[in-house]
Tab-separated table of C-alpha atoms in Angstrom:
chain	number	residue	atom	x	y	z
A	15	MET	CA	-35.845	10.900	8.448
A	16	SER	CA	-35.604	8.285	5.716
A	17	PHE	CA	-32.216	7.102	4.529
A	18	ASP	CA	-30.935	5.462	1.365
A	19	ALA	CA	-29.504	2.573	3.401
A	20	ASP	CA	-28.467	1.652	6.922
A	21	VAL	CA	-24.846	1.820	5.786
A	22	ILE	CA	-23.112	3.430	2.828
A	23	ILE	CA	-19.616	2.081	2.203
A	24	VAL	CA	-17.312	4.242	0.129
A	25	GLY	CA	-14.857	1.983	-1.673
A	26	GLY	CA	-15.346	-1.500	-3.112
A	27	GLY	CA	-11.938	-2.980	-2.315
A	28	LEU	CA	-11.074	-5.638	0.246
A	29	ALA	CA	-12.011	-3.582	3.320
A	30	GLY	CA	-15.222	-2.157	1.868
A	31	LEU	CA	-16.467	-5.473	0.505
A	32	SER	CA	-15.621	-7.331	3.726
A	33	THR	CA	-17.556	-4.714	5.677
A	34	ALA	CA	-20.467	-4.987	3.253
A	35	ILE	CA	-20.594	-8.800	3.309
A	36	THR	CA	-20.518	-8.869	7.117
A	37	ALA	CA	-23.030	-6.046	7.578
A	38	ASN	CA	-25.353	-7.663	5.045
A	39	ARG	CA	-25.120	-11.003	6.861
A	40	GLU	CA	-25.975	-9.100	10.056
A	41	GLY	CA	-29.177	-7.894	8.383
A	42	LEU	CA	-28.260	-4.285	7.580
A	43	SER	CA	-29.181	-2.705	4.243
A	44	THR	CA	-25.886	-1.832	2.590
A	45	ILE	CA	-24.758	0.110	-0.469
A	46	VAL	CA	-21.170	0.067	-1.725
A	47	LEU	CA	-19.961	2.970	-3.873
A	48	GLU	CA	-17.055	1.960	-6.122
A	49	ARG	CA	-15.419	4.544	-8.381
A	50	GLY	CA	-13.979	1.915	-10.744
A	51	GLU	CA	-15.983	0.255	-13.472
A	52	TYR	CA	-15.470	-2.958	-11.511
A	53	SER	CA	-13.926	-3.787	-8.142
A	54	GLY	CA	-10.189	-4.189	-8.540
A	55	SER	CA	-9.909	-1.929	-11.573
A	56	LYS	CA	-8.375	0.803	-9.378
A	57	ASN	CA	-6.584	-1.412	-6.871
A	58	VAL	CA	-2.840	-1.814	-6.718
A	59	SER	CA	-1.007	-3.931	-4.204
A	60	GLY	CA	2.327	-5.693	-4.040
A	61	GLY	CA	0.338	-8.835	-4.352
A	62	ARG	CA	0.646	-11.070	-1.323
A	63	MET	CA	-2.216	-11.908	1.030
A	64	TYR	CA	-2.090	-13.757	4.350
A	65	THR	CA	-5.307	-15.746	4.081
A	66	HIS	CA	-6.465	-16.191	7.705
A	67	ALA	CA	-8.889	-13.240	7.580
A	68	LEU	CA	-10.295	-14.233	4.206
A	69	LEU	CA	-10.987	-17.703	5.627
A	70	GLN	CA	-13.095	-16.095	8.364
A	71	LEU	CA	-15.338	-14.690	5.632
A	72	PHE	CA	-15.266	-17.733	3.361
A	73	PRO	CA	-13.976	-20.943	4.979
A	74	ASP	CA	-13.672	-22.574	1.540
A	75	ALA	CA	-11.878	-19.603	-0.059
A	76	LEU	CA	-8.708	-21.562	-0.825
A	77	GLU	CA	-10.727	-23.779	-3.154
A	78	ARG	CA	-12.871	-21.052	-4.730
A	79	ALA	CA	-11.022	-17.717	-4.738
A	80	PRO	CA	-8.796	-16.709	-7.676
A	81	LEU	CA	-5.540	-16.922	-5.750
A	82	GLU	CA	-2.276	-17.208	-7.638
A	83	ARG	CA	0.377	-19.297	-5.822
A	84	PRO	CA	0.958	-20.233	-2.173
A	85	VAL	CA	4.172	-18.620	-0.912
A	86	THR	CA	6.335	-21.629	-0.082
A	87	LYS	CA	9.688	-19.857	-0.275
A	88	GLU	CA	10.654	-16.606	1.461
A	89	THR	CA	13.835	-14.932	0.262
A	90	TYR	CA	15.550	-11.826	1.617
A	91	GLU	CA	18.297	-10.282	-0.473
A	92	VAL	CA	20.495	-7.356	0.559
A	93	PHE	CA	22.636	-5.927	-2.234
A	94	CYS	CA	25.748	-3.947	-1.309
A	95	ASP	CA	28.476	-2.185	-3.263
A	96	GLU	CA	31.127	-4.049	-5.242
A	97	GLY	CA	29.020	-7.091	-6.017
A	98	LYS	CA	28.441	-8.096	-2.398
A	99	LYS	CA	25.089	-9.594	-1.503
A	100	ILE	CA	23.531	-11.227	1.556
A	101	THR	CA	20.803	-13.783	0.845
A	102	PHE	CA	18.548	-15.601	3.266
A	103	SER	CA	15.936	-18.124	2.154
A	104	PHE	CA	13.407	-20.152	4.048
A	105	GLU	CA	11.221	-22.817	2.480
A	106	HIS	CA	8.022	-24.142	3.984
A	107	LYS	CA	5.220	-25.992	2.251
A	108	THR	CA	2.385	-23.919	3.635
A	109	LYS	CA	-0.784	-22.234	2.469
A	110	ASN	CA	-0.541	-19.410	5.001
A	111	SER	CA	-0.208	-16.770	2.296
A	112	TYR	CA	-0.791	-16.498	-1.433
A	113	THR	CA	0.255	-14.183	-4.188
A	114	ILE	CA	-2.765	-12.513	-5.741
A	115	LEU	CA	-3.697	-10.095	-8.509
A	116	ARG	CA	-6.242	-7.603	-7.258
A	117	ALA	CA	-7.979	-6.963	-10.594
A	118	LYS	CA	-9.007	-10.633	-10.521
A	119	PHE	CA	-9.430	-11.137	-6.784
A	120	ASP	CA	-11.519	-8.045	-6.008
A	121	GLN	CA	-13.879	-8.817	-8.882
A	122	TRP	CA	-14.454	-12.266	-7.431
A	123	LEU	CA	-15.044	-10.876	-3.940
A	124	ALA	CA	-17.483	-8.282	-5.315
A	125	LYS	CA	-19.412	-11.017	-7.133
A	126	GLU	CA	-19.603	-13.018	-3.907
A	127	ALA	CA	-20.947	-9.937	-2.107
A	128	GLU	CA	-23.546	-9.312	-4.816
A	129	ASN	CA	-24.630	-12.958	-4.728
A	130	GLU	CA	-25.320	-12.501	-1.019
A	131	GLY	CA	-27.438	-9.410	-1.684
A	132	VAL	CA	-25.010	-6.492	-1.340
A	133	LEU	CA	-25.776	-3.595	-3.685
A	134	ILE	CA	-22.657	-2.250	-5.409
A	135	SER	CA	-22.864	0.916	-7.484
A	136	TYR	CA	-19.929	0.965	-9.906
A	137	SER	CA	-18.421	3.989	-11.678
A	138	THR	CA	-19.700	6.035	-8.755
A	139	LEU	CA	-17.244	8.672	-7.655
A	140	VAL	CA	-17.703	10.372	-4.282
A	141	THR	CA	-16.932	14.042	-4.826
A	142	ASN	CA	-17.705	15.376	-1.361
A	143	ALA	CA	-19.187	14.480	2.004
A	144	ARG	CA	-20.887	16.659	4.587
A	145	ARG	CA	-22.302	16.092	8.010
A	146	GLU	CA	-25.919	16.982	8.654
A	147	LYS	CA	-27.485	16.930	12.106
A	148	ASP	CA	-27.284	13.202	12.828
A	149	TYR	CA	-26.306	11.651	9.522
A	150	ILE	CA	-23.832	12.100	6.667
A	151	VAL	CA	-24.549	13.025	3.061
A	152	VAL	CA	-22.182	11.770	0.377
A	153	GLU	CA	-22.167	13.676	-2.886
A	154	THR	CA	-21.434	11.589	-5.965
A	155	ASN	CA	-21.363	11.955	-9.736
A	156	ARG	CA	-24.782	10.248	-9.666
A	157	GLY	CA	-26.342	12.480	-7.038
A	158	GLU	CA	-26.525	12.612	-3.262
A	159	LEU	CA	-26.983	9.700	-0.857
A	160	LYS	CA	-27.483	9.876	2.877
A	161	ALA	CA	-27.124	7.386	5.687
A	162	PRO	CA	-26.728	7.406	9.469
A	163	LEU	CA	-23.596	5.268	9.115
A	164	ILE	CA	-20.849	5.770	6.554
A	165	VAL	CA	-17.806	3.556	6.166
A	166	ASP	CA	-14.687	5.126	4.701
A	167	ALA	CA	-13.109	2.252	2.772
A	168	GLY	CA	-11.687	4.529	0.131
A	169	GLY	CA	-8.100	3.368	0.457
A	170	VAL	CA	-5.025	5.204	1.649
A	171	THR	CA	-6.279	8.608	0.512
A	172	SER	CA	-9.380	8.152	2.728
A	173	PRO	CA	-11.665	10.460	0.752
A	174	VAL	CA	-14.613	10.681	3.137
A	175	SER	CA	-12.434	11.496	6.135
A	176	ARG	CA	-10.674	14.200	4.143
A	177	PHE	CA	-13.939	15.657	2.851
A	178	LEU	CA	-15.213	15.810	6.435
A	179	GLY	CA	-12.012	17.593	7.456
A	180	ILE	CA	-10.900	14.995	9.987
A	181	LYS	CA	-7.826	13.770	8.141
A	182	LYS	CA	-4.907	15.382	6.365
A	183	LEU	CA	-2.374	13.395	4.383
A	184	GLU	CA	1.280	13.884	5.330
A	185	PRO	CA	4.234	12.645	3.259
A	186	LYS	CA	6.070	11.365	6.345
A	187	THR	CA	3.426	8.675	6.900
A	188	LEU	CA	3.200	7.503	3.309
A	189	MET	CA	5.207	5.354	0.955
A	190	LEU	CA	4.892	5.147	-2.802
A	191	GLY	CA	4.614	1.732	-4.411
A	192	VAL	CA	5.390	1.334	-8.104
A	193	LYS	CA	4.876	-2.019	-9.783
A	194	GLU	CA	5.221	-3.833	-13.085
A	195	ILE	CA	3.652	-7.131	-14.063
A	196	LEU	CA	5.788	-9.186	-16.446
A	197	ASP	CA	4.811	-12.117	-18.660
A	198	VAL	CA	7.433	-14.380	-17.084
A	199	LYS	CA	6.118	-17.788	-16.065
A	200	PRO	CA	7.865	-18.899	-12.858
A	201	ASN	CA	9.972	-22.035	-13.147
A	202	LEU	CA	8.237	-23.665	-10.180
A	203	PRO	CA	5.672	-26.438	-9.618
A	204	GLU	CA	2.104	-25.061	-9.690
A	205	ASP	CA	1.633	-25.421	-5.937
A	206	GLU	CA	4.757	-23.461	-5.031
A	207	GLY	CA	5.577	-19.757	-5.068
A	208	GLU	CA	8.277	-17.375	-3.939
A	209	ALA	CA	8.232	-13.960	-2.265
A	210	ARG	CA	11.506	-12.061	-2.607
A	211	THR	CA	12.158	-8.997	-0.432
A	212	ILE	CA	15.084	-6.977	-1.744
A	213	MET	CA	17.100	-4.109	-0.282
A	214	GLY	CA	19.961	-2.060	-1.640
A	215	LEU	CA	19.018	-1.730	-5.298
A	216	ILE	CA	17.321	1.670	-5.246
A	217	GLY	CA	20.268	3.868	-4.329
A	218	ASN	CA	19.907	6.110	-1.313
A	219	LEU	CA	16.128	6.066	-1.395
A	220	LYS	CA	14.462	4.840	1.777
A	221	GLY	CA	12.678	1.649	0.846
A	222	GLY	CA	13.073	-1.667	-0.870
A	223	GLY	CA	11.662	-3.894	-3.537
A	224	PHE	CA	9.868	-7.181	-4.096
A	225	VAL	CA	9.334	-9.931	-6.647
A	226	TYR	CA	6.309	-12.202	-6.296
A	227	THR	CA	5.610	-15.237	-8.449
A	228	ASN	CA	2.076	-15.407	-9.809
A	229	LYS	CA	0.646	-18.331	-11.803
A	230	ASP	CA	1.945	-17.140	-15.167
A	231	THR	CA	3.479	-13.749	-14.378
A	232	LEU	CA	5.820	-11.929	-12.026
A	233	SER	CA	4.949	-8.872	-9.929
A	234	VAL	CA	8.043	-6.686	-9.614
A	235	GLY	CA	7.950	-3.476	-7.618
A	236	VAL	CA	9.502	-0.972	-5.266
A	237	THR	CA	8.183	0.799	-2.162
A	238	ILE	CA	9.776	4.111	-1.226
A	239	LYS	CA	9.202	6.743	1.456
A	240	VAL	CA	7.552	9.679	-0.325
A	241	GLU	CA	9.807	12.188	1.437
A	242	SER	CA	12.962	10.482	0.226
A	243	LEU	CA	11.840	10.954	-3.380
A	244	TYR	CA	12.019	14.729	-2.943
A	245	ASN	CA	15.813	14.729	-3.110
A	246	SER	CA	16.170	11.904	-5.579
A	247	ASN	CA	18.205	12.403	-8.721
A	248	LEU	CA	16.359	9.514	-10.330
A	249	PRO	CA	12.858	10.250	-11.639
A	250	SER	CA	10.356	8.079	-9.836
A	251	HIS	CA	9.112	6.601	-13.118
A	252	GLU	CA	12.549	5.086	-13.789
A	253	ILE	CA	13.097	3.484	-10.386
A	254	VAL	CA	11.198	0.242	-10.892
A	255	GLU	CA	12.805	-0.211	-14.301
A	256	ARG	CA	16.326	0.202	-12.891
A	257	PHE	CA	15.404	-2.216	-10.109
A	258	ARG	CA	14.162	-4.851	-12.584
A	259	GLU	CA	17.256	-4.477	-14.746
A	260	ALA	CA	19.576	-4.788	-11.734
A	261	LEU	CA	17.880	-8.085	-10.893
A	262	GLY	CA	18.354	-9.273	-14.465
A	263	ILE	CA	14.653	-9.976	-14.959
A	264	GLU	CA	13.617	-9.827	-18.612
A	265	GLY	CA	10.143	-10.138	-20.080
A	266	ASN	CA	7.310	-8.215	-21.645
A	267	ILE	CA	5.626	-5.727	-19.341
A	268	LEU	CA	1.885	-6.304	-19.137
A	269	GLU	CA	0.995	-3.547	-16.705
A	270	TYR	CA	2.510	-0.536	-14.963
A	271	SER	CA	0.850	0.756	-11.815
A	272	ALA	CA	1.436	2.850	-8.709
A	273	HIS	CA	-0.172	3.469	-5.351
A	274	LEU	CA	0.414	5.160	-2.023
A	275	ILE	CA	0.950	2.902	0.994
A	276	PRO	CA	0.005	3.915	4.553
A	277	TYR	CA	2.948	3.815	6.970
A	278	TYR	CA	1.654	5.096	10.295
A	279	GLY	CA	2.396	2.485	12.953
A	280	TYR	CA	0.191	1.646	15.937
A	281	ASP	CA	1.035	4.779	17.929
A	282	LYS	CA	0.294	7.161	15.038
A	283	LEU	CA	-3.076	5.734	14.033
A	284	SER	CA	-5.873	8.250	14.181
A	285	ASN	CA	-9.145	8.826	12.454
A	286	LEU	CA	-10.445	5.280	13.031
A	287	TYR	CA	-13.954	6.502	13.803
A	288	ASP	CA	-15.986	9.636	14.191
A	289	ARG	CA	-19.660	10.428	14.714
A	290	ASN	CA	-21.603	8.432	12.047
A	291	LEU	CA	-18.298	7.302	10.529
A	292	ILE	CA	-16.148	4.159	10.642
A	293	VAL	CA	-12.818	3.887	8.841
A	294	VAL	CA	-11.405	0.553	7.631
A	295	GLY	CA	-8.413	-0.864	5.766
A	296	ASP	CA	-5.815	1.401	4.186
A	297	ALA	CA	-8.006	4.434	4.901
A	298	ALA	CA	-7.450	3.732	8.601
A	299	GLY	CA	-3.706	3.289	8.027
A	300	PHE	CA	-3.641	-0.441	8.820
A	301	LEU	CA	-0.275	-1.746	7.667
A	302	ILE	CA	2.218	-3.946	9.508
A	303	ASN	CA	5.896	-4.277	8.718
A	304	ASP	CA	7.801	-6.183	11.388
A	305	GLY	CA	10.662	-7.423	9.242
A	306	PHE	CA	9.090	-10.837	8.776
A	307	ASN	CA	5.719	-9.853	7.324
A	308	ILE	CA	4.464	-6.891	5.373
A	309	ARG	CA	0.702	-7.034	5.753
A	310	GLY	CA	-2.173	-4.850	4.697
A	311	MET	CA	-4.745	-7.015	2.963
A	312	ASP	CA	-5.560	-9.310	5.898
A	313	LEU	CA	-5.886	-6.220	8.107
A	314	ALA	CA	-8.262	-4.687	5.561
A	315	ILE	CA	-10.470	-7.780	5.557
A	316	GLY	CA	-10.191	-8.183	9.333
A	317	SER	CA	-11.151	-4.573	10.031
A	318	GLY	CA	-14.060	-4.939	7.592
A	319	ILE	CA	-15.378	-7.972	9.443
A	320	VAL	CA	-15.143	-6.121	12.774
A	321	ALA	CA	-16.791	-3.045	11.234
A	322	GLY	CA	-19.715	-5.068	9.880
A	323	LYS	CA	-20.406	-6.540	13.325
A	324	ALA	CA	-19.964	-3.172	15.034
A	325	LEU	CA	-22.411	-1.517	12.637
A	326	LYS	CA	-25.072	-4.002	13.709
A	327	LYS	CA	-24.510	-3.165	17.391
A	328	ILE	CA	-24.606	0.573	16.707
A	329	LYS	CA	-27.872	0.237	14.799
A	330	GLU	CA	-29.405	-1.807	17.598
A	331	MET	CA	-28.520	0.968	20.066
A	332	ASN	CA	-30.184	3.475	17.710
A	333	ASP	CA	-27.449	5.945	18.586
A	334	TYR	CA	-25.265	6.576	15.571
A	335	SER	CA	-22.736	8.606	17.538
A	336	LYS	CA	-21.598	5.408	19.288
A	337	THR	CA	-19.056	4.441	16.642
A	338	ASP	CA	-16.410	4.011	19.353
A	339	ILE	CA	-17.921	0.529	19.674
A	340	TYR	CA	-15.984	-0.285	16.508
A	341	TYR	CA	-12.739	0.843	18.136
A	342	GLU	CA	-13.423	-1.207	21.261
A	343	MET	CA	-14.091	-4.303	19.158
A	344	LEU	CA	-11.056	-3.590	16.996
A	345	LYS	CA	-8.842	-3.577	20.092
A	346	GLU	CA	-9.984	-7.142	20.822
A	347	SER	CA	-9.297	-8.301	17.257
A	348	PHE	CA	-6.017	-9.399	15.646
A	349	VAL	CA	-5.950	-6.088	13.745
A	350	LEU	CA	-4.979	-3.756	16.582
A	351	ARG	CA	-3.352	-6.508	18.660
A	352	ASP	CA	-0.900	-7.341	15.859
A	353	LEU	CA	-0.322	-3.667	15.060
A	354	LYS	CA	0.534	-3.066	18.717
A	355	THR	CA	2.867	-6.090	18.848
A	356	ALA	CA	4.646	-4.930	15.698
A	357	LEU	CA	5.196	-1.366	16.913
A	358	ARG	CA	8.735	-1.816	18.219
A	359	SER	CA	9.908	-3.521	15.011
A	360	PHE	CA	7.982	-0.982	12.939
A	361	LYS	CA	9.862	1.874	14.597
A	362	VAL	CA	13.211	0.188	13.984
A	363	LEU	CA	12.343	-0.388	10.341
A	364	ASN	CA	11.365	3.274	10.057
A	365	GLU	CA	14.894	4.444	10.848
A	366	GLU	CA	17.031	5.756	8.022
A	367	GLU	CA	20.121	3.669	8.916
A	368	ILE	CA	18.194	0.486	8.164
A	369	PHE	CA	18.100	1.425	4.487
A	370	THR	CA	21.310	3.379	4.095
A	371	LYS	CA	24.026	2.181	6.482
A	372	TYR	CA	23.313	-1.171	8.145
A	373	PRO	CA	23.333	-3.250	4.925
A	374	LYS	CA	26.749	-1.869	3.977
A	375	ILE	CA	28.191	-2.526	7.459
A	376	LEU	CA	26.892	-6.108	7.502
A	377	CYS	CA	28.137	-6.778	3.962
A	378	ASN	CA	31.611	-5.401	4.671
A	379	THR	CA	31.812	-7.279	7.968
A	380	LEU	CA	30.827	-10.583	6.370
A	381	SER	CA	33.187	-9.927	3.491
A	382	LYS	CA	36.114	-9.641	5.900
A	383	LEU	CA	35.038	-12.653	7.948
A	384	PHE	CA	34.880	-14.832	4.850
A	385	THR	CA	38.256	-13.625	3.554
A	386	VAL	CA	41.608	-15.166	4.562
A	387	THR	CA	44.884	-13.369	3.944
A	388	SER	CA	48.345	-13.514	5.439
A	389	ASP	CA	47.651	-10.280	7.349
A	390	GLY	CA	45.958	-12.220	10.136
A	391	LYS	CA	42.351	-12.355	11.339
A	392	GLU	CA	40.458	-10.095	13.728
A	393	ARG	CA	37.747	-11.206	16.101
A	394	PRO	CA	34.275	-10.830	14.463
A	395	ILE	CA	33.134	-8.206	16.981
A	396	ASN	CA	36.203	-6.080	16.285
A	397	VAL	CA	35.519	-6.266	12.543
A	398	LEU	CA	31.955	-5.164	13.177
A	399	ILE	CA	33.063	-2.251	15.374
A	400	THR	CA	35.545	-1.087	12.730
A	401	GLU	CA	33.003	-1.264	9.925
A	402	SER	CA	30.420	0.560	12.057
A	403	LYS	CA	32.902	3.334	12.794
A	404	ASN	CA	33.609	3.658	9.072
A	405	GLU	CA	29.921	4.464	8.578
A	406	ASN	CA	29.664	6.682	11.695
A	407	VAL	CA	27.296	4.223	13.316
A	408	ASN	CA	27.310	3.299	17.005
A	409	THR	CA	27.779	-0.503	17.104
A	410	THR	CA	25.765	-0.897	20.286
A	411	LYS	CA	22.837	0.995	18.796
A	412	MET	CA	22.972	-1.115	15.652
A	413	LEU	CA	22.990	-4.374	17.597
A	414	SER	CA	20.230	-3.021	19.803
A	415	ASP	CA	18.151	-2.126	16.733
A	416	ILE	CA	18.610	-5.605	15.315
A	417	MET	CA	17.677	-7.176	18.656
A	418	ARG	CA	14.560	-4.989	18.866
A	419	LEU	CA	13.275	-6.739	15.754
A	420	PHE	CA	13.170	-10.004	17.683
A	421	ILE	CA	12.414	-9.037	21.283
B	1	MET	CA	16.075	-2.895	-22.048
B	2	THR	CA	14.748	0.518	-21.182
B	3	VAL	CA	11.071	0.923	-21.900
B	4	ASN	CA	9.875	4.383	-22.704
B	5	LEU	CA	7.579	5.757	-20.018
B	6	LEU	CA	4.800	6.528	-22.484
B	7	LYS	CA	4.949	2.965	-23.819
B	8	ARG	CA	4.607	1.626	-20.293
B	9	LEU	CA	1.718	3.959	-19.530
B	10	GLY	CA	0.164	2.888	-22.846
B	11	LEU	CA	-0.243	-0.649	-21.469
B	12	ASN	CA	-3.014	0.597	-19.186
B	13	LYS	CA	-6.608	1.351	-20.039
B	14	TYR	CA	-7.604	5.013	-19.695
B	15	ASN	CA	-10.938	6.758	-19.874
B	16	VAL	CA	-9.746	10.340	-19.708
B	17	ASP	CA	-12.114	13.150	-18.782
B	18	LYS	CA	-12.228	16.247	-20.968
B	19	ASN	CA	-11.425	18.359	-17.958
B	20	SER	CA	-8.269	17.738	-15.972
B	21	HIS	CA	-8.726	16.370	-12.464
B	22	ILE	CA	-5.552	18.239	-11.494
B	23	GLN	CA	-5.342	22.000	-11.127
B	24	VAL	CA	-2.030	23.736	-10.539
B	25	ASN	CA	-1.443	27.309	-9.422
B	26	THR	CA	1.572	27.816	-11.665
B	27	ASP	CA	2.388	31.197	-10.128
B	28	ILE	CA	3.321	29.365	-6.934
B	29	CYS	CA	5.505	26.983	-9.015
B	30	LEU	CA	7.584	29.986	-10.072
B	31	THR	CA	8.811	30.346	-6.503
B	32	CYS	CA	9.525	26.636	-5.992
B	33	LYS	CA	13.075	25.653	-6.785
B	34	ASP	CA	12.955	21.917	-6.053
B	35	LYS	CA	9.653	21.049	-7.774
B	36	PRO	CA	9.037	17.851	-5.728
B	37	CYS	CA	5.935	17.030	-7.780
B	38	THR	CA	8.195	16.186	-10.724
B	39	LYS	CA	10.258	13.856	-8.518
B	40	VAL	CA	7.373	12.046	-6.866
B	41	CYS	CA	5.029	11.233	-9.747
B	42	PRO	CA	5.699	7.762	-11.234
B	43	ALA	CA	3.870	8.697	-14.449
B	44	GLY	CA	5.728	11.871	-15.362
B	45	THR	CA	2.480	13.780	-15.002
B	46	TYR	CA	4.285	16.899	-13.766
B	47	GLU	CA	6.993	18.313	-15.995
B	48	PRO	CA	9.080	21.391	-15.292
B	49	SER	CA	8.712	24.082	-17.922
B	50	PRO	CA	11.654	26.321	-18.947
B	51	ASP	CA	9.719	29.344	-17.680
B	52	GLY	CA	9.794	27.939	-14.116
B	53	ARG	CA	6.196	26.763	-14.076
B	54	ILE	CA	4.808	23.232	-14.305
B	55	ILE	CA	3.206	21.495	-17.261
B	56	VAL	CA	0.586	18.894	-16.264
B	57	HIS	CA	0.011	15.819	-18.458
B	58	TYR	CA	-3.115	14.774	-16.581
B	59	GLU	CA	-3.947	12.034	-19.104
B	60	ARG	CA	-0.904	10.038	-17.879
B	61	CYS	CA	-2.039	9.991	-14.250
B	62	LEU	CA	-2.007	6.605	-12.477
B	63	GLU	CA	-4.200	8.003	-9.658
B	64	CYS	CA	-1.694	6.840	-7.041
B	65	GLY	CA	-2.383	9.929	-4.933
B	66	ALA	CA	1.253	11.043	-4.631
B	67	ALA	CA	0.345	14.466	-5.969
B	68	LEU	CA	-2.053	14.882	-3.049
B	69	VAL	CA	0.941	15.206	-0.764
B	70	ALA	CA	3.725	16.211	-3.127
B	71	CYS	CA	3.496	19.990	-3.140
B	72	PRO	CA	4.595	21.633	0.119
B	73	TYR	CA	3.041	24.963	-0.970
B	74	GLY	CA	-0.461	23.765	-1.763
B	75	ALA	CA	-0.207	24.628	-5.447
B	76	ILE	CA	-1.682	21.337	-6.626
B	77	LYS	CA	-5.377	20.584	-6.295
B	78	PHE	CA	-6.003	16.928	-7.051
B	79	THR	CA	-9.370	15.213	-7.207
B	80	PHE	CA	-9.892	11.659	-8.394
B	81	PRO	CA	-11.315	11.613	-11.917
B	82	GLU	CA	-14.560	10.165	-13.149
B	83	GLY	CA	-13.352	7.282	-15.279
B	84	GLY	CA	-9.591	7.495	-15.448
B	85	ILE	CA	-7.334	4.464	-15.292
B	86	SER	CA	-8.362	0.805	-15.051
B	87	TYR	CA	-5.902	-1.993	-14.353
B	88	LYS	CA	-6.248	-5.371	-16.052
B	89	TYR	CA	-3.906	-7.630	-14.104
B	90	GLY	CA	-2.811	-5.924	-10.931
């Protein structure tokens, strides 16, 4: 049997390109199928990347890659009723993470891959995939291609896995991200940037929002559980606009985009590999939210690097059913280790009260603690218990949930 | 400053296919009271019609994939389009 390549990678985003670069460096012939006219033309992300995985691929990436600004200020804002707001900021002059714009960044990464010899076929849409005896055929708008190893790097909708019937998308494990880019130049020195995480400005919807400072623009967006949109009175296309207006951000909109976000958690991951198939990045459901970091892009690159190395081992064994090697290697990498560590926090952050009740209780409690009247003061814990009761929340459970984020 | 949805969508670059990449079984829509597709889509692609069915403006689609999971009755068949949207900044 002759094949079109050792590996066909479906999707030319961060995960697909990282897989391709690594597999190519390992000596495998590799084709990337990208449905956009260029890499990044279909990609939407909030826009913040933790750079450690990228630096594994390109140690000099901070000098060469089209990154926007290093995030030197982290701000959390919780808006409550009646003009109450909790704000927490932390500043650190670090280059641990950068804001990025994917239309620029993915193009650069694709060019790097091509310079190293990776073949990328643009405007190539995979319309179906089927398993033959010991290989997989992908059907595209340009004809059929076959390979003994296929990598599903097609993003959160994981097309190849769905075509092969091994994955079904469920609303309970997905969030919707909606984003605007505004022509507002941040009032910051060029080597500083801010990431704002904001809760309480999208009504009763389960989710939050963000504002990231780019070089000359702002990325403003919301992320919402898909299920919670079902009962929303606000059309989803108005949510990001209301959010921006509530923050008082004004400027010309340069772009309006939207994307699904995987929200599985370590214990609900599935579909990471199958016979002749490896799944990476968003397609595998790799996303971490532990309250401190919301990460997807470094996991995409990290899983791609592991996949590229695993593909080499599988080829050397000449047994293309042995894709569990990828899973075994993934378990030893930061990807699954960090996902596992974050599970407890992830579960807490998945609970409805986090979005709907806890912010109000904390705001009302702080409001009372910072107010002095002639009626006399209560002990802080008693104030908290009263405010929790007002919202029908068990105080012990709430404190336990908050502690679970740290322990 | 409220920006009209169509103006916002007009900021993007589209290469729309002649044939829609979204097919809807509108008979099923007749039985659906809540019409979650109209709530989920950030591009207003799905619009309720007075006759109880759904009108699909497929040329607005941002290809986010929400429609893949929106309909609990399987009335919507969504495939990614050839061409479609391209983002410039994002």
